[in-house]
């Protein structure tokens, strides 16, 4: 199934998306479609994207949508669970994990308010599956004062992401940055126009090695410190 084609030909509930999001979805979501997974979408609006994910992912996947608007309960249907609550409330978020287990994919398309996005990420990211994906949409709102954003606000997900680049590389900073959970449990970050994606995963041993030369079966460990 091609997500953009589905969107363009959608006759179901309305789906509001930026056109350039779909290649990003396909790149990061396609590898997750071959087996049942648990998906959390933050922000329901018209319910159309929940239907889209239901069609796109494995039919035995668990899809959960959350929203602060109780009217969104009408979008619950077979294979789609709807829960009403505040995305920045840790007790509410924990209740989702208690009910459904660890999520393989989180899509934050919620309020886009700076404090909400950051609080949700800080709480949920360590609690998703250790090979899970956390995608945040509409990060352009991080620049808008109407959403608590600005270029200098350290809480915006864009500025948080910039600091996370250093966290990923913490082991190479000669003690300037202390390695932490994010350092060891994040495989990569991908930044796009209005989207940032964090992929969980332990990359294993990180060391430079040298192969080749007269005795190709020898391995030389290159000291960097």
Coordinates of N, CA and C in Angstrom, one line a residue, residues 16-21 25 41-43 45 107-114 117 135-144 147 156-158 192-196:
X16 N -5.6 15.3 7.4 CA -4.9 16.5 7.1 C -3.4 16.3 7.3
X17 N -2.6 16.4 6.2 CA -1.2 16.1 6.3 C -0.5 17.1 5.3
X18 N 0.8 17.4 5.6 CA 1.6 18.1 4.6 C 2.1 17.1 3.5
X19 N 2.1 17.5 2.3 CA 2.5 16.6 1.2 C 3.9 16.0 1.3
X20 N 4.8 16.7 1.9 CA 6.2 16.2 1.9 C 6.4 15.2 3.1
X21 N 5.4 14.9 3.9 CA 5.5 14.0 5.0 C 5.6 12.5 4.5
X25 N 7.3 9.1 6.0 CA 6.5 7.9 6.5 C 7.0 6.6 5.9
X41 N -0.8 7.0 18.3 CA -0.8 8.3 17.6 C -1.4 9.4 18.6
X42 N -0.7 10.4 18.8 CA -1.1 11.5 19.7 C -1.8 12.6 18.8
X43 N -3.0 12.9 19.0 CA -3.8 13.8 18.2 C -4.6 13.0 17.2
X45 N -8.0 14.4 15.8 CA -8.7 15.4 14.9 C -9.9 14.7 14.3
X107 N 3.7 8.4 17.1 CA 3.5 9.5 16.2 C 2.9 10.7 17.0
X108 N 3.7 11.7 17.2 CA 3.2 12.9 17.9 C 2.6 13.9 16.9
X109 N 1.3 13.9 16.8 CA 0.7 14.9 15.9 C -0.4 15.6 16.8
X110 N 0.0 15.9 18.0 CA -1.0 16.4 19.0 C -1.1 17.9 19.0
X111 N -0.9 18.5 20.2 CA -1.1 20.0 20.3 C -0.1 20.8 19.6
X112 N 1.1 20.2 19.5 CA 2.3 21.0 18.9 C 2.8 22.1 19.8
X113 N 2.2 22.2 21.0 CA 2.7 23.2 22.0 C 4.1 22.7 22.5
X114 N 5.0 23.7 22.6 CA 6.4 23.3 22.9 C 6.5 22.5 24.2
X117 N 4.9 18.8 23.7 CA 5.8 18.0 22.9 C 7.0 17.5 23.7
X135 N 8.3 9.5 16.2 CA 8.2 10.5 15.2 C 7.4 11.7 15.6
X136 N 7.9 12.9 15.5 CA 7.2 14.1 15.9 C 7.0 14.9 14.7
X137 N 5.7 15.3 14.4 CA 5.3 16.0 13.3 C 5.1 17.5 13.6
X138 N 5.1 18.3 12.5 CA 4.8 19.7 12.6 C 5.7 20.5 13.6
X139 N 7.0 20.1 13.5 CA 8.0 20.8 14.4 C 8.2 22.3 14.0
X140 N 7.6 22.7 12.9 CA 7.7 24.1 12.6 C 7.0 25.0 13.6
X141 N 6.0 24.4 14.4 CA 5.3 25.1 15.4 C 6.3 25.5 16.6
X142 N 7.5 24.9 16.6 CA 8.4 25.2 17.6 C 9.0 26.7 17.5
X143 N 8.7 27.3 16.4 CA 9.1 28.7 16.1 C 8.0 29.7 16.4
X144 N 6.8 29.2 16.7 CA 5.7 30.1 16.8 C 5.4 30.5 18.3
X147 N 2.5 28.9 20.1 CA 2.7 27.5 20.7 C 3.8 27.5 21.7
X156 N 12.0 23.7 23.0 CA 11.4 23.3 21.7 C 12.1 22.0 21.3
X157 N 11.3 21.2 20.6 CA 11.9 19.9 20.2 C 13.0 20.1 19.2
X158 N 13.0 21.2 18.5 CA 14.1 21.4 17.6 C 15.4 21.7 18.4
X192 N 14.0 16.3 9.3 CA 13.4 16.8 8.0 C 12.7 18.1 8.3
X193 N 12.3 18.7 7.2 CA 11.4 19.9 7.3 C 10.1 19.5 8.1
X194 N 10.0 20.0 9.3 CA 8.8 19.8 10.1 C 8.6 18.5 10.7
X195 N 9.7 17.6 10.6 CA 9.6 16.3 11.3 C 11.0 16.0 11.9
X196 N 10.9 15.4 13.0 CA 12.1 14.7 13.6 C 11.8 13.3 14.0

